[in-house]
Coordinates of C-alpha atoms and ligand atoms in Angstrom, one line a residue:
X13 CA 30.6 -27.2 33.2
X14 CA 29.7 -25.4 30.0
X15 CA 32.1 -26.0 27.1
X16 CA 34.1 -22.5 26.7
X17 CA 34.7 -23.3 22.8
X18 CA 30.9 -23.4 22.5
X19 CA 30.0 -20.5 24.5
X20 CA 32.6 -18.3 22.2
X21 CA 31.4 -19.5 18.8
X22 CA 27.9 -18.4 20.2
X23 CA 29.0 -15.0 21.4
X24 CA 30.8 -14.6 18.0
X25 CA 27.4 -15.6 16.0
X26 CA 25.6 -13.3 18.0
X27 CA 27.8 -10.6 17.4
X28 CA 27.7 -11.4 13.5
X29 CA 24.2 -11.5 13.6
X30 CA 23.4 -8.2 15.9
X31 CA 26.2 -6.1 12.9
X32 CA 24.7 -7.7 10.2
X33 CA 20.7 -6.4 11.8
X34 CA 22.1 -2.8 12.5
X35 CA 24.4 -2.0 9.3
X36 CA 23.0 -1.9 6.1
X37 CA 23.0 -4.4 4.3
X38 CA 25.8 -3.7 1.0
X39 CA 25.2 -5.9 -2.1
X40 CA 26.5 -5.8 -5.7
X41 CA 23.3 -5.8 -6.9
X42 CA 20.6 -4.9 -5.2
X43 CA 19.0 -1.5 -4.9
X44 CA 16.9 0.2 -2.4
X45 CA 14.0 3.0 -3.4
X46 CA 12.1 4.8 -1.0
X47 CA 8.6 6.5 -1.7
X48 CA 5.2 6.8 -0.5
X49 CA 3.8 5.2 -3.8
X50 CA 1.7 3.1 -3.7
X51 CA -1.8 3.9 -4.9
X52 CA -3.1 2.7 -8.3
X53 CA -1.7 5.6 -10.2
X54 CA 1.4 6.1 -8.4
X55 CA 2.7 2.8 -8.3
X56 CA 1.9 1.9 -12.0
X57 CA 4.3 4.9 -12.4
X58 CA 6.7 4.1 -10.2
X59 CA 7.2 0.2 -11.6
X60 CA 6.9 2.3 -15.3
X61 CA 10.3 3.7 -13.6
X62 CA 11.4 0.5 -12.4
X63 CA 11.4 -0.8 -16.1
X64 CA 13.4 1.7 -17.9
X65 CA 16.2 1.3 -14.5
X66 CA 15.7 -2.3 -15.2
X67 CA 16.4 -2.2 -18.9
X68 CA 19.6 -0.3 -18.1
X69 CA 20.5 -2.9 -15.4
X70 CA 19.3 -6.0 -15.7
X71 CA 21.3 -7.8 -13.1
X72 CA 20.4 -5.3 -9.8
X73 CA 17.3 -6.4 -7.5
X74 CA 15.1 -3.5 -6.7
X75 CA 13.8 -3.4 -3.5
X76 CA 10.5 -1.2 -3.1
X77 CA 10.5 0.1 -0.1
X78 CA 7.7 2.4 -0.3
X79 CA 5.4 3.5 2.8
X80 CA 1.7 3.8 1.8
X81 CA -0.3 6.9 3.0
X82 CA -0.7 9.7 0.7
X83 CA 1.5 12.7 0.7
X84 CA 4.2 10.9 2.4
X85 CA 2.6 11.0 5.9
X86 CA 3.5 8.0 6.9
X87 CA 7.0 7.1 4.9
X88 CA 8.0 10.5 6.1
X89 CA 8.5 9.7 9.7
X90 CA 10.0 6.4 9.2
X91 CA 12.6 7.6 6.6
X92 CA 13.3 10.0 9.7
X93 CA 14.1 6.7 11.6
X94 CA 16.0 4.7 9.7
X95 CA 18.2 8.2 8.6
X96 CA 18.9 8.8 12.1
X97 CA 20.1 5.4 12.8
X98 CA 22.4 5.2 9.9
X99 CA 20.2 2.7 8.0
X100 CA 19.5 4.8 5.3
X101 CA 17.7 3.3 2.1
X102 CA 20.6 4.0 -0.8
X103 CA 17.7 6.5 -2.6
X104 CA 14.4 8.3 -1.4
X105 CA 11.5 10.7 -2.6
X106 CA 11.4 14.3 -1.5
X107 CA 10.5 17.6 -2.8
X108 CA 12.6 20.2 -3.4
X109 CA 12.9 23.2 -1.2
X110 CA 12.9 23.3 2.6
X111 CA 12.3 19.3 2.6
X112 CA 15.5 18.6 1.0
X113 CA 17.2 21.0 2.5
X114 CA 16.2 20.7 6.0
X115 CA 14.9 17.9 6.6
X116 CA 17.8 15.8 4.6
X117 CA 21.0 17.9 3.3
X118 CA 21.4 20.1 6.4
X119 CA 21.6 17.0 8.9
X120 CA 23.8 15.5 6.3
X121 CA 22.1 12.7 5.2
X122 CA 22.5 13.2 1.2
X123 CA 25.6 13.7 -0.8
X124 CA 25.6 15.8 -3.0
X125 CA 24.9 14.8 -7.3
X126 CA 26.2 18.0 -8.9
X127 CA 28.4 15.7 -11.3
X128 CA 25.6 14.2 -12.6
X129 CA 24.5 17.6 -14.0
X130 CA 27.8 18.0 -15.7
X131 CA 28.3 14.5 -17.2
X132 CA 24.7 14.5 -17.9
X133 CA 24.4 18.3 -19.4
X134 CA 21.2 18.5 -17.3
X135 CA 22.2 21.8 -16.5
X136 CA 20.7 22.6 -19.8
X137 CA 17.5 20.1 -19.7
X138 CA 16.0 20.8 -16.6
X139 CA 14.7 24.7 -15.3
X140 CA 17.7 25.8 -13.6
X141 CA 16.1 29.4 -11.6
X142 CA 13.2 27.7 -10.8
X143 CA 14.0 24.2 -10.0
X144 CA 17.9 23.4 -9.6
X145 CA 17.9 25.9 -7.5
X146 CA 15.4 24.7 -5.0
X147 CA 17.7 21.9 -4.7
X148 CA 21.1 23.2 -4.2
X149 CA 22.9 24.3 -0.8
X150 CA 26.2 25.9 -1.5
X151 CA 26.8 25.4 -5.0
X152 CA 26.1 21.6 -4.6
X153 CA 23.0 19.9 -5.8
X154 CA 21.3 17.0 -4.0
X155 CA 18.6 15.7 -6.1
X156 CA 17.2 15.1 -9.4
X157 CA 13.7 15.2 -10.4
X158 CA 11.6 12.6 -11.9
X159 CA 8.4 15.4 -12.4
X160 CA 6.3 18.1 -11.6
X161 CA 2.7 17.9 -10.2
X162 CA 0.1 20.4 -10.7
X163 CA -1.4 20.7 -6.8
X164 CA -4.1 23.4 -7.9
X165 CA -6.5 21.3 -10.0
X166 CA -10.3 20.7 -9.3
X167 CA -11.3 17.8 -11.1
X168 CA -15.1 16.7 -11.7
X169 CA -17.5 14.0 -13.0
X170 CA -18.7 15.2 -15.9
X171 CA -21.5 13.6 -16.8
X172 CA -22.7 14.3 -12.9
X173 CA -22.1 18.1 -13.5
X174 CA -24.1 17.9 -17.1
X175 CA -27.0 15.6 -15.3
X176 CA -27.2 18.8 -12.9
X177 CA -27.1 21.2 -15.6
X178 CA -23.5 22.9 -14.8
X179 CA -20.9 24.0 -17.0
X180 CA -17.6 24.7 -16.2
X181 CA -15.3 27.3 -18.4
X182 CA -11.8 27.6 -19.1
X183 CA -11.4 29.2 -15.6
X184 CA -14.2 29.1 -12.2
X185 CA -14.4 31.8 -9.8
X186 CA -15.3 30.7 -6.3
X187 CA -18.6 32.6 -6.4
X188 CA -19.3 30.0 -9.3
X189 CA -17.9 27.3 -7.6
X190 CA -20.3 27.8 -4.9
X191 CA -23.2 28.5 -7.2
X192 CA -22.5 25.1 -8.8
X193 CA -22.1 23.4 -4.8
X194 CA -25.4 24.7 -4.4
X195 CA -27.2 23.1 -6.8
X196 CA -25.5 20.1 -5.9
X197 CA -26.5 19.8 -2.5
X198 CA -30.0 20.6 -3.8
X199 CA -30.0 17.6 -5.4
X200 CA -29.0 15.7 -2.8
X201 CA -25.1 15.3 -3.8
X202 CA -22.2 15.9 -1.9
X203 CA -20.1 18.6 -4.3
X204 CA -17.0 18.5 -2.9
X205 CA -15.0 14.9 -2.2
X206 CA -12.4 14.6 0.5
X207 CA -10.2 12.3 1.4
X208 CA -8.4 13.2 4.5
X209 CA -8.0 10.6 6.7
X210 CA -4.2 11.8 5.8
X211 CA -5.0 16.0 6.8
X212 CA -2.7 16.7 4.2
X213 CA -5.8 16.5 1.8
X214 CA -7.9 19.1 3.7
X215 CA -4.7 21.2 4.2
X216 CA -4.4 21.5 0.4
X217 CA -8.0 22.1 0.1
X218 CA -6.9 25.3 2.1
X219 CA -3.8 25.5 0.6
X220 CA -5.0 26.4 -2.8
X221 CA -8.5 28.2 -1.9
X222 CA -5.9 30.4 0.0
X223 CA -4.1 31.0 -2.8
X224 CA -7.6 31.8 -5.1
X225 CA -8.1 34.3 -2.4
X226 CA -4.6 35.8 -2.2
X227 CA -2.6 35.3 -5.2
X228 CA 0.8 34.6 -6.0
X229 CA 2.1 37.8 -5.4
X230 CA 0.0 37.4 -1.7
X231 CA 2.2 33.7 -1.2
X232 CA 5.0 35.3 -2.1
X233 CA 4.4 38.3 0.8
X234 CA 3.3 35.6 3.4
X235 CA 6.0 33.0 3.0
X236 CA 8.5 35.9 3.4
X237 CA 6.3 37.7 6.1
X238 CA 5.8 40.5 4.4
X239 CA 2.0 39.6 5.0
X240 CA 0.9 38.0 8.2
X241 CA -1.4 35.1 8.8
X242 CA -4.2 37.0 10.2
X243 CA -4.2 39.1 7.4
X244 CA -8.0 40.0 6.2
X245 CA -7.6 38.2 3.0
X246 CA -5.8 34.8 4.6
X247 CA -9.4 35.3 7.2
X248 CA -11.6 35.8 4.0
X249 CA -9.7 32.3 2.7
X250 CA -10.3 31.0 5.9
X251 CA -14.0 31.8 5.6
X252 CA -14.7 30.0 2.5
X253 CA -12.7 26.8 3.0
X254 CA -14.9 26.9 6.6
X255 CA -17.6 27.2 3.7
X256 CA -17.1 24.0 1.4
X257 CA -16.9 22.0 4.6
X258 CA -20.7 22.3 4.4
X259 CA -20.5 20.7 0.8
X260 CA -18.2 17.8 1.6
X261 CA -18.9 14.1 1.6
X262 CA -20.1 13.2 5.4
X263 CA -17.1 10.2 5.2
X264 CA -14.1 12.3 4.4
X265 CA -12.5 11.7 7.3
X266 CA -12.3 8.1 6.8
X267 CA -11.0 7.9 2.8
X268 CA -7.6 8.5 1.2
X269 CA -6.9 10.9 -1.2
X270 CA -7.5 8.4 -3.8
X271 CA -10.5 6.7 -2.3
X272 CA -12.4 10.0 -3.0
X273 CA -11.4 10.4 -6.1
X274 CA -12.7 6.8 -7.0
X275 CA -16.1 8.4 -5.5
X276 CA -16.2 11.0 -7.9
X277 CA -15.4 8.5 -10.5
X278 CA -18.8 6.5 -9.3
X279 CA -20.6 10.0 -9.2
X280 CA -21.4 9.7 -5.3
X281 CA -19.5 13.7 -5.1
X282 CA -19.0 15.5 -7.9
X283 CA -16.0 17.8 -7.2
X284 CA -12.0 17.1 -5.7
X285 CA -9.5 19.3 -5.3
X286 CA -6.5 18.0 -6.0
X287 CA -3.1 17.4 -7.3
X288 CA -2.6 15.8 -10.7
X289 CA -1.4 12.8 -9.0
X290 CA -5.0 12.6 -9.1
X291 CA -5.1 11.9 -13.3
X292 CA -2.9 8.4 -12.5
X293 CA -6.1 7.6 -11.0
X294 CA -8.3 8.4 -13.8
X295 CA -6.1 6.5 -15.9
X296 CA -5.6 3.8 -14.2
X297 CA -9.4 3.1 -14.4
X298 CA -10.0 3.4 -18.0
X299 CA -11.6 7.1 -17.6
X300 CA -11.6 9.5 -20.6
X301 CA -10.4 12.9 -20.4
X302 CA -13.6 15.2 -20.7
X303 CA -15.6 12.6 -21.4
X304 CA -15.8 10.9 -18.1
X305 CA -13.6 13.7 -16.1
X306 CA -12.8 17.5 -16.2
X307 CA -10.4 19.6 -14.8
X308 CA -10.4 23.4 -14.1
X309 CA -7.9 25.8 -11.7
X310 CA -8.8 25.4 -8.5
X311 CA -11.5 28.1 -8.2
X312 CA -9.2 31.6 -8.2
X313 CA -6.0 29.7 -9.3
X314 CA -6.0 30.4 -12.7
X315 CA -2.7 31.9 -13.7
X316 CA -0.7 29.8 -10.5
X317 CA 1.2 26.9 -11.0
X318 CA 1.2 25.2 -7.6
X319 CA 4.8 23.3 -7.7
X320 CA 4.9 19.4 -6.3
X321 CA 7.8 18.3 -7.2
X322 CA 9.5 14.6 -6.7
X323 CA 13.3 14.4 -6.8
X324 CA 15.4 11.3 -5.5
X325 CA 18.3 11.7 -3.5
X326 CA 21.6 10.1 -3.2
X327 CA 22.3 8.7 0.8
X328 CA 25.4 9.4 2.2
X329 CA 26.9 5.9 2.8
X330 CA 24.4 4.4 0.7
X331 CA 24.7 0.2 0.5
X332 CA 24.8 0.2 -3.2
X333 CA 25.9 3.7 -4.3
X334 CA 26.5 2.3 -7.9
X335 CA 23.3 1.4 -8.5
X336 CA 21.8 4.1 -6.4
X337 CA 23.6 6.4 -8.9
X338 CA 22.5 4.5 -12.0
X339 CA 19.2 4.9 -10.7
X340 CA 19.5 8.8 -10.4
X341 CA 20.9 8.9 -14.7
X342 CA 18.1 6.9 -15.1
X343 CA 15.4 8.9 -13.6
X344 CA 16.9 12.2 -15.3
X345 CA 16.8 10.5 -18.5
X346 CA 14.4 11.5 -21.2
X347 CA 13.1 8.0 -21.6
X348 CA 12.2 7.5 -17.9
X349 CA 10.6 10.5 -17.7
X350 CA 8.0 10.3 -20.9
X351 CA 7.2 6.6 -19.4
X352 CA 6.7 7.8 -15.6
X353 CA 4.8 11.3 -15.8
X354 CA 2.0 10.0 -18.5
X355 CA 1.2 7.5 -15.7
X356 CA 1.9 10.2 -12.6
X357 CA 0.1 13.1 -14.2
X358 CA 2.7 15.1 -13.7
X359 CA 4.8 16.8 -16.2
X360 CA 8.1 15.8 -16.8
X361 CA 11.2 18.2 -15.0
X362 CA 13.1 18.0 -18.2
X363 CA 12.3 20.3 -20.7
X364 CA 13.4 18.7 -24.2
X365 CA 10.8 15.7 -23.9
X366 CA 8.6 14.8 -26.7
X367 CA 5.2 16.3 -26.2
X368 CA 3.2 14.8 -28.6
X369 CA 3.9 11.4 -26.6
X370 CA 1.1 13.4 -24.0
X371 CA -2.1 13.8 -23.9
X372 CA -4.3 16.6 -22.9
X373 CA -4.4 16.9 -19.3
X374 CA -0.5 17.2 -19.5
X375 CA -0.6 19.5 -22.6
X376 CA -2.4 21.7 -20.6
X377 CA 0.0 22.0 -17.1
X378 CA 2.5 22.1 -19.6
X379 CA 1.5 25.2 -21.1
X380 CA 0.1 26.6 -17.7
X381 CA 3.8 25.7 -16.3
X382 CA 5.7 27.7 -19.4
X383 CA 3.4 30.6 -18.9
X384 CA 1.9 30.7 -15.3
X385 CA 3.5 32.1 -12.1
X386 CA 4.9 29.5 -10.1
X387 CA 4.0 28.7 -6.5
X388 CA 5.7 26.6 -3.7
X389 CA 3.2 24.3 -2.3
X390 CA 3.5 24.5 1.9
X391 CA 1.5 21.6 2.4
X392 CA 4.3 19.2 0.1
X393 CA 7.4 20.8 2.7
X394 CA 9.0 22.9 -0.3
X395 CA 7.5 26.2 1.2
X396 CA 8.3 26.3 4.7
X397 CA 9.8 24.5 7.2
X398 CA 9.2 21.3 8.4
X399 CA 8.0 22.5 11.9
X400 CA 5.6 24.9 10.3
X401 CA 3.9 22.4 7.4
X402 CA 3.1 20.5 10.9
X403 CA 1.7 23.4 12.2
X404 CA -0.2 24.0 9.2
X405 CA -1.8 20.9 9.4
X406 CA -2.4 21.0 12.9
X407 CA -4.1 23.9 12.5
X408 CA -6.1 22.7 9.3
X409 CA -7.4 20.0 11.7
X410 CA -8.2 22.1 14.4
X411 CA -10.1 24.4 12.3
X412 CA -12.1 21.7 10.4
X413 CA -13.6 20.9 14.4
X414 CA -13.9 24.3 15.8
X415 CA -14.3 26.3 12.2
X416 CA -13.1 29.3 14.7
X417 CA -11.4 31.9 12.0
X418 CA -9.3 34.3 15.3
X419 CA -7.8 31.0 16.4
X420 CA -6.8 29.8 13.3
X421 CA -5.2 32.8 11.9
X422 CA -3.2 33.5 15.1
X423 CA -2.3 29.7 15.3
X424 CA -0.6 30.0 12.3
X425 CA 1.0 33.8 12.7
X426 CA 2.3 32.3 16.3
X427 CA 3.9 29.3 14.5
X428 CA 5.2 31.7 11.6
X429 CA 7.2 33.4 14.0
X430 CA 8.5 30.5 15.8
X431 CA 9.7 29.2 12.4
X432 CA 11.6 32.4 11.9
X433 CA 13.0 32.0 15.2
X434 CA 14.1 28.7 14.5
X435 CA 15.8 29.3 11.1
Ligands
LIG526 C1 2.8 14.2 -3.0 C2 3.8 13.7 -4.0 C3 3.1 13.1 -5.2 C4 1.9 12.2 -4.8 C5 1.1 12.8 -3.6 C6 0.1 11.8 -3.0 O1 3.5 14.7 -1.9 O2 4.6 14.7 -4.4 O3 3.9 12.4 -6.0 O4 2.4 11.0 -4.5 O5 1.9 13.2 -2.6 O6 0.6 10.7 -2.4

């Protein structure tokens, strides 16, 4: 006969345990971040983060929690998890725009930080039109921003591009940009590295040569539907990014973002476009600006300011809201962000930083951010919908198979319309 008294202080452990495995887990000091950092470049900046938090708080353990895979491709979907089961980590990355709102403050998942703003007078620090807004839903705001990335850069090796006798101006046109793939590939070198065994990388590739070809004023109609996606200008955009897939490293498919930026670091392709999270890889491998790397608009871009932003968020019920909030002053302070965005390569959101503490890749997407139109970047979710950047990217990798320009375009004017439909 089992012994009852037993059997119930088993049931009860069990119970304890299966709470204790399901709630989150609440401590007095202890602190969960959430991210997709974790390349060279982006997690020297995040622990440069880390440091200032720590030297405000000594005594809280920070758990990293970050989920490799650039662009979030992977941490996006299991943040999506562990929100839906009420296991939320007590802070996590996102852009602003339709990621925040959508994918986070609409389902409830963030509470709101608009007193930080007030007891913090960031009201005044950070760009209110152009980024506060982004993140606020009815009056309320749900994030703060740590910095903002440039996503239409095209950085190059340029002691590869002098060996091959090309020079690249203040600004390149995509008729030169070609010119230069061309010689190139005569020489036997892939121009143009990619990394996309994420497809995000490819779908920026498109992203911004879409924008070369169109312009702001052209995002601006097609993100509003004023212009359709099978527009002649989004096929002539279509047409050339179909074009530098004849100038891209054979392997693309199986590097990350920052693999093929290492490439062009050994000189094996001499072209990437890509964000400036791209410079906290240059740095973090000793490379000198000009010297060893270049940057230039991606070709057409000059004038755009492609905005990819990071924020953190505040979760509803997080486990250890205090810290989780002393972690939010901290990343709006100046301090964290002159240590985190000379690391990132971005710029920092605030606008009353020191700028001499930079050097001159950010002195220039400062300036092109004061004086250049800014762009929502669909491929980093502040743009459009979730359902549609999915789309996108679907589509991207369809295309990149097939290269079939009617298919594309009404792939993408068949999802715009769905995502109207769903709004
Ligand atoms: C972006 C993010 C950047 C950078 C990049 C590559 O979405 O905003 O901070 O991390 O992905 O992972």
């Amino acid at each position: 006969m089992p012994n009852c008294s037993l059997l119930t202080t088993l049931a009860f452990f069990f119970a304890v345990l299966q709470a204790s495995l399901s709630a989150p887990v609440a401590s007095a000091n202890r602190l969960e971040v959430f991210s997709w950092w974790t390349s060279g470049g982006e997690s020297a900046a995040l622990d440069a983060l880390f440091n200032v938090y720590k030297k405000q708080d000594p005594g809280v353990e920070i758990v990293n929690a970050a989920v490799a895979g650039g662009g979030g491709s992977a941490a996006r979907p299991v943040l999506q998890t562990r929100l839906a089961r009420g296991n939320p980590p007590d802070t996590w990355q996102s852009h602003p725009g339709w990621e925040l709102i959508g994918q986070y403050v609409d389902p409830g998942y963030c509470e709101p930080i608009t007193d930080l703003y007030k007891s913090n007078d960031w009201d005044k620090a950070f760009p209110k039109e152009l980024l506060i807004n982004m993140m606020t839903k009815d009056r309320k705001i749900y994030a703060v921003l740590a910095g903002i990335h440039r996503g239409n850069v095209l950085w190059y090796n340029s002691k590869l591009l002098e060996q091959n006798g090309i020079k690249v101006g203040d600004q390149m046109t995509l008729d030169q940009f070609f010119a230069a793939c061309d010689k190139l590939k005569a020489a036997g070198i892939p121009a143009l590295g990619v990394g996309d065994s994420g497809i995000w990388a490819s779908a920026q590739l498109f992203e911004n040569t879409l924008l070369g070809i169109i312009g702001p004023k052209g995002w601006a109609d097609l993100f509003s539907g004023a212009m359709q996606w099978d527009d002649p200008k989004v096929k002539e955009a279509m047409k050339a990014f179909a074009k530098m897939q004849d100038y891209m490293n054979p392997d693309h498919a199986a590097l990350s973002w920052d693999q093929a930026i290492k490439e062009l670091m050994k000189g094996k392709v001499a072209f990437s476009s890509m964000g400036d999270w791209a410079y906290g890889e240059f740095l973090k491998a000793n490379q000198k600006e000009k010297e060893d790397f270049g940057w230039v608009s991606h070709p057409g871009t000059a004038g755009s300011f492609v905005i990819v932003a990071d924020g953190f968020t505040l979760a509803k019920g997080a486990p250890d809201r205090d810290a989780a909030i002393a972690w939010l002053k901290c990343v709006g302070s100046k301090d964290a962000q002159e240590a985190f965005n000379r690391l990132k390569g971005s710029i920092p959101a605030r606008t009353d930083v020191d700028r001499s503490k930079f050097d001159a890749y950010h002195q220039w997407s400062m300036d092109s951010f004061a004086k250049d139109k800014p762009v929502p970047s669909c491929v980093h979710g502040e743009a459009a919908p979730a359902a549609f950047e999915q789309a996108f990217n679907d589509a991207v990798t369809a295309f990149m198979v097939d290269r079939n320009i009617d298919n594309f375009a009404s792939t993408l004017v068949l999802a715009a319309k769905k995502s109207v439909s769903a709004k």
